XYZ file of C-alpha atoms in Angstrom:
401
model
C 152.235 142.849 44.940
C 154.127 140.194 46.575
C 157.467 142.453 47.240
C 159.550 141.077 49.877
C 160.471 143.564 52.908
C 163.991 144.087 52.940
C 163.637 144.223 56.733
C 162.259 141.117 57.351
C 163.386 138.280 58.937
C 162.662 135.831 56.462
C 164.014 137.919 53.597
C 166.740 135.881 51.136
C 168.556 139.134 50.975
C 169.399 138.800 54.741
C 170.036 134.784 54.659
C 173.463 134.750 53.987
C 175.519 136.696 56.970
C 177.106 140.129 56.680
C 180.678 140.055 57.719
C 180.608 143.976 58.422
C 178.070 143.008 61.425
C 179.904 142.193 64.920
C 178.675 138.992 67.066
C 177.177 141.570 69.487
C 174.939 142.956 66.878
C 174.021 139.495 65.711
C 172.278 139.020 69.151
C 169.601 141.889 67.886
C 167.113 140.802 65.831
C 165.113 144.025 65.438
C 165.692 147.822 64.846
C 163.830 148.549 68.018
C 166.434 147.036 70.123
C 169.481 148.394 68.357
C 169.526 151.020 70.923
C 171.106 150.285 73.940
C 171.260 152.121 76.871
C 174.556 153.190 78.592
C 174.000 151.318 81.927
C 174.248 147.819 79.653
C 177.145 146.461 80.377
C 177.183 143.863 77.641
C 177.489 146.425 74.862
C 179.816 149.213 74.384
C 181.401 151.484 71.880
C 184.105 149.434 71.089
C 182.370 146.303 70.457
C 180.212 147.844 67.739
C 183.174 149.983 65.991
C 186.342 147.957 66.990
C 189.700 149.039 66.132
C 191.839 147.580 63.337
C 194.552 145.872 65.195
C 197.278 147.598 63.286
C 195.834 150.958 64.611
C 195.780 150.030 68.302
C 198.531 151.594 70.566
C 200.948 149.415 72.852
C 200.815 150.443 76.310
C 202.968 153.211 77.673
C 205.169 150.675 79.376
C 206.346 148.907 76.361
C 208.033 152.282 74.806
C 211.378 151.979 74.050
C 212.348 155.769 74.682
C 211.332 156.511 78.139
C 212.132 159.579 80.505
C 214.349 157.126 82.427
C 216.465 156.388 79.650
C 216.541 160.027 78.905
C 217.691 160.971 82.116
C 220.303 158.127 82.386
C 221.841 159.111 78.758
C 222.333 162.777 80.361
C 223.878 161.418 83.068
C 226.545 159.403 81.017
C 227.156 162.016 78.986
C 227.850 164.458 81.718
C 230.059 162.037 83.812
C 231.969 161.601 80.563
C 232.263 164.912 79.965
C 233.701 165.646 83.363
C 235.876 162.658 83.255
C 237.163 164.281 79.640
C 237.897 167.826 81.331
C 239.805 165.812 84.332
C 242.047 163.755 81.910
C 243.005 166.690 79.989
C 244.109 168.748 82.692
C 246.342 165.893 84.166
C 247.914 165.702 80.885
C 248.511 169.516 80.704
C 249.552 169.633 84.438
C 252.398 166.979 83.420
C 253.478 168.962 80.759
C 253.797 171.896 83.146
C 255.259 169.926 85.615
C 258.052 168.914 82.995
C 258.665 172.649 81.607
C 258.926 173.975 85.147
C 261.220 171.130 86.323
C 263.529 171.431 82.978
C 264.449 175.006 83.677
C 264.832 174.700 87.421
C 267.239 171.996 86.876
C 269.184 174.007 84.037
C 269.245 176.900 85.937
C 270.300 175.066 89.120
C 273.002 173.126 87.379
C 274.356 176.423 85.481
C 274.657 178.053 88.608
C 276.752 175.211 90.274
C 278.895 174.622 87.301
C 279.499 178.555 86.936
C 280.885 178.561 90.701
C 283.791 176.576 89.260
C 286.191 178.412 87.412
C 287.849 175.747 85.728
C 283.746 175.424 83.817
C 283.710 178.846 82.831
C 283.828 179.854 79.086
C 283.830 183.294 77.514
C 280.659 182.190 74.997
C 277.861 183.925 76.416
C 275.740 181.568 74.112
C 276.481 178.708 76.423
C 276.102 180.751 79.694
C 279.520 181.211 79.724
C 280.152 177.470 80.192
C 282.230 175.497 78.265
C 280.232 173.995 75.343
C 280.198 170.165 76.312
C 279.203 171.108 79.866
C 276.600 173.371 78.258
C 275.112 170.380 76.440
C 275.583 167.713 79.381
C 273.683 169.834 81.604
C 270.819 170.116 78.655
C 270.712 166.385 77.867
C 270.818 165.539 81.670
C 267.989 168.336 82.384
C 266.046 166.926 79.390
C 265.758 163.365 80.013
C 264.881 163.976 84.081
C 262.249 166.732 83.527
C 260.539 164.545 80.520
C 261.127 161.355 82.262
C 259.904 162.561 85.954
C 256.546 162.840 84.414
C 255.992 159.934 82.900
C 257.587 157.865 86.176
C 254.887 160.082 88.400
C 251.910 158.700 86.141
C 253.507 155.047 85.862
C 253.309 155.177 89.526
C 249.806 156.682 89.887
C 248.161 154.301 87.653
C 250.396 150.805 88.013
C 250.083 150.351 84.345
C 252.799 147.717 82.816
C 255.366 149.717 81.075
C 254.513 147.772 77.733
C 251.160 149.500 78.296
C 252.515 152.921 78.008
C 255.158 152.422 75.328
C 254.151 149.889 73.029
C 255.779 148.088 70.460
C 253.107 146.024 68.916
C 253.724 143.685 65.944
C 252.007 145.157 62.562
C 250.144 141.579 62.110
C 248.353 142.294 65.336
C 246.975 145.724 63.764
C 245.959 143.888 60.704
C 248.983 145.559 59.028
C 251.906 143.920 56.332
C 255.449 145.029 56.755
C 254.951 146.776 53.508
C 251.816 148.867 54.613
C 254.131 149.679 57.728
C 257.077 150.894 55.655
C 254.848 152.575 53.384
C 253.140 154.488 56.795
C 256.630 155.828 57.485
C 257.357 157.377 54.230
C 254.044 159.158 54.014
C 254.568 160.448 57.335
C 258.139 162.120 56.738
C 256.601 163.090 53.713
C 253.635 165.090 55.191
C 256.049 165.866 58.005
C 258.065 167.870 55.622
C 254.989 169.537 54.094
C 254.839 171.002 57.441
C 257.674 173.058 57.094
C 255.440 175.127 54.539
C 252.682 176.172 56.631
C 255.227 177.327 59.554
C 257.033 179.218 57.150
C 253.801 181.169 55.892
C 252.836 181.796 59.361
C 256.724 182.935 60.543
C 256.096 185.538 57.346
C 253.001 186.702 58.719
C 254.238 187.204 62.313
C 257.511 188.968 60.485
C 254.866 191.273 58.653
C 253.485 192.363 62.183
C 256.662 192.956 63.473
C 256.943 190.139 65.555
C 260.714 188.773 65.306
C 262.501 186.405 67.444
C 259.768 184.048 67.222
C 262.023 180.924 67.002
C 264.980 181.555 69.191
C 268.271 179.482 68.634
C 268.501 177.377 71.887
C 271.218 175.077 70.378
C 274.654 176.873 69.891
C 277.454 175.484 68.037
C 281.047 175.872 67.861
C 283.497 174.242 64.984
C 284.828 172.086 67.867
C 284.153 168.342 67.192
C 282.900 167.113 70.609
C 280.844 170.262 70.821
C 279.308 169.007 67.360
C 278.738 165.625 68.704
C 276.981 166.693 71.461
C 274.800 168.976 69.366
C 273.615 166.205 67.300
C 273.407 164.121 70.562
C 271.186 166.854 72.054
C 269.289 167.473 68.668
C 268.602 164.316 67.270
C 268.638 161.401 69.612
C 267.302 162.677 72.997
C 264.609 164.569 71.996
C 262.770 161.908 69.759
C 263.025 159.301 72.795
C 261.733 161.722 75.711
C 259.420 163.431 74.003
C 257.607 160.565 72.276
C 257.411 158.677 75.712
C 255.860 161.237 77.293
C 253.153 162.740 74.379
C 252.787 159.675 72.619
C 253.099 157.020 75.297
C 251.971 158.882 78.488
C 249.519 161.544 77.330
C 248.299 160.010 74.185
C 247.021 156.960 76.535
C 245.645 158.640 79.433
C 243.287 160.797 76.527
C 242.779 157.706 74.568
C 239.736 156.366 76.838
C 237.670 159.608 75.558
C 238.052 158.322 71.555
C 241.351 158.203 69.439
C 240.554 160.795 67.284
C 240.150 163.382 70.483
C 243.589 161.926 72.049
C 245.467 162.761 68.540
C 244.291 165.902 68.345
C 244.478 167.060 72.202
C 248.267 165.528 72.537
C 249.032 167.248 69.554
C 247.771 170.476 70.832
C 249.521 169.839 74.119
C 252.754 169.036 72.319
C 252.623 172.327 70.256
C 252.328 173.955 73.510
C 255.162 172.274 75.000
C 257.758 173.962 72.238
C 256.811 177.562 73.288
C 256.739 179.704 70.447
C 253.999 180.282 67.558
C 255.980 178.566 64.514
C 257.172 175.712 66.168
C 253.308 175.179 67.708
C 252.545 175.305 64.020
C 254.912 172.265 63.067
C 254.625 170.630 66.408
C 250.965 170.284 65.961
C 250.836 168.988 62.564
C 253.819 166.568 63.326
C 252.094 165.548 66.480
C 248.723 164.608 64.219
C 250.684 162.257 62.041
C 253.218 160.792 64.939
C 249.847 160.372 67.088
C 247.641 158.617 64.142
C 250.621 156.590 63.301
C 251.248 155.159 66.601
C 247.726 154.226 67.017
C 247.315 152.628 64.041
C 250.467 150.654 64.069
C 250.440 150.094 67.582
C 254.041 150.991 68.236
C 255.618 154.377 69.212
C 258.828 152.898 67.190
C 257.412 154.810 64.062
C 256.957 158.121 65.734
C 260.489 157.964 67.359
C 262.075 157.278 64.111
C 260.206 160.340 62.108
C 260.562 162.109 64.631
C 264.422 161.705 65.095
C 264.536 162.054 61.275
C 263.193 165.197 61.352
C 265.369 166.402 63.825
C 268.445 164.914 62.661
C 267.430 166.766 59.283
C 267.579 170.097 60.983
C 270.916 169.455 62.776
C 272.489 167.926 59.775
C 271.545 170.745 57.717
C 273.290 173.115 60.158
C 276.595 171.223 60.311
C 276.793 170.525 56.522
C 276.191 174.520 56.002
C 279.383 175.093 58.800
C 281.360 172.588 56.930
C 280.880 173.028 53.282
C 278.805 176.316 52.898
C 275.899 177.452 51.687
C 275.817 175.853 48.705
C 275.917 172.147 49.882
C 273.592 173.213 52.503
C 270.907 174.070 49.515
C 271.837 171.280 47.320
C 271.447 168.504 50.627
C 267.879 170.198 51.870
C 266.580 170.026 48.166
C 267.654 166.167 47.703
C 266.765 165.469 51.399
C 262.950 166.913 50.053
C 262.834 165.213 46.909
C 263.603 161.647 47.895
C 261.363 161.731 50.763
C 258.537 163.553 48.732
C 258.747 160.780 46.235
C 258.844 157.930 48.510
C 256.016 159.378 50.801
C 253.761 160.009 47.628
C 254.396 156.340 46.286
C 253.537 155.328 50.312
C 250.667 157.328 49.858
C 249.233 155.715 46.718
C 249.480 152.579 48.292
C 247.709 153.575 51.497
C 244.749 155.310 49.462
C 244.627 152.311 47.239
C 244.250 149.984 50.201
C 242.536 152.854 52.506
C 239.633 150.357 53.567
C 241.910 147.993 54.663
C 244.588 149.794 56.393
C 243.765 153.543 56.932
C 240.475 153.291 59.367
C 240.884 153.580 63.258
C 238.801 151.286 65.722
C 235.406 153.754 66.558
C 234.787 153.537 70.107
C 230.932 152.129 70.678
C 231.062 153.763 74.636
C 231.179 157.347 73.695
C 227.944 159.626 74.258
C 229.276 163.377 73.328
C 230.512 164.179 70.025
C 234.002 165.030 69.144
C 233.731 169.061 68.963
C 232.204 168.755 72.675
C 234.991 166.733 73.863
C 237.302 169.242 72.349
C 235.701 172.043 74.433
C 236.355 170.042 77.537
C 239.767 169.162 76.547
C 240.431 172.792 76.051
C 238.186 174.360 78.585
C 240.061 172.988 82.177
C 242.223 174.253 84.670
C 245.507 172.439 83.182
C 245.103 173.663 79.630
C 244.625 177.028 80.429
C 247.563 177.086 82.664
C 249.624 175.586 79.778
C 248.217 178.257 77.125
C 249.003 181.018 79.578
C 252.405 179.810 79.810
C 252.432 179.452 76.175
C 251.514 183.211 75.930
C 253.757 184.278 78.335
C 256.891 182.367 76.799
C 256.006 183.961 73.355
C 256.131 187.129 75.057
C 259.126 186.935 76.378
C 260.744 185.617 73.473
C 259.614 188.440 71.320
C 260.800 190.971 73.774
C 264.365 189.130 74.227
């Protein structure tokens, strides 16, 4: 039998090179030499069974996620949360300064004026002062008390006034004039709709026996001069000075931690500032609307106008009821609501149709903490806690009185 040995060197079956055999194996001709001692430095296990290139691991030094990067991220998040608490606390303390200063000015000026018999009045609603004197004191105290914290902020930060009170053009924010008009009417409609949850909360409070939750701090007589000061104090001054403080100063302080956080937190502080539960609900909802529109348009003018229209509607309704009776009052309110709700529906429809172009806010790329954590830091600080306690005390005192 002339069978060829498959293990012989001259076998034709072994004449073609086997790609599965490595170079180190080709150097060993016989099976007796296939065994290599561990002391042989030329042949290793990795040489006999090389790993495919795709399964080989990269060195640990090239891993993009390292312990140092995680520690740095945690440190940045901690510093961000600490700065959020600090900014929110400063904002709340500015509001507390405004509240305290306003009360001190009103009490001090009222005491001084009552020392003059020529300024006395028999009406207790005006603190026994003449109505014009009462409203003059109120207007002056309001302007000084809210303007002083804004001045403190400007002196501390040395920021130019145009950065605090912004009147940017719509084109600089990618908005057309028609879009800004639609935003105004949509904001007006949403502000009017905010009266319904406010009324709902008021009814719930009354069910639990909590009355006098919305004190009448704006008395009125039939005198023409008193009515002019009444409209001035209710319609013109609060929108100007409150928007300067809450949308101008406070929102700009908080905006470094995100636009959404600044809008919600400034609206929350704005609600606490009003000192009673129903007005807190309405002021919070209105603050959300005004804050969003201010950031989106880059101009404080639209929030001032919405605030002014809202206050003017309330004051004018009271005057119409006094002048023409309850029927005219109800007709005026119904017409006002119907007109602005229709215009607001048109404006909302236009904005929703072009929502990708006109509605989104610019997202910050430098924030690490989520919004829920930032809101927790915004509320859980010394200044905001004191402001909440002040709100609770005012609500209790209002209900007792």
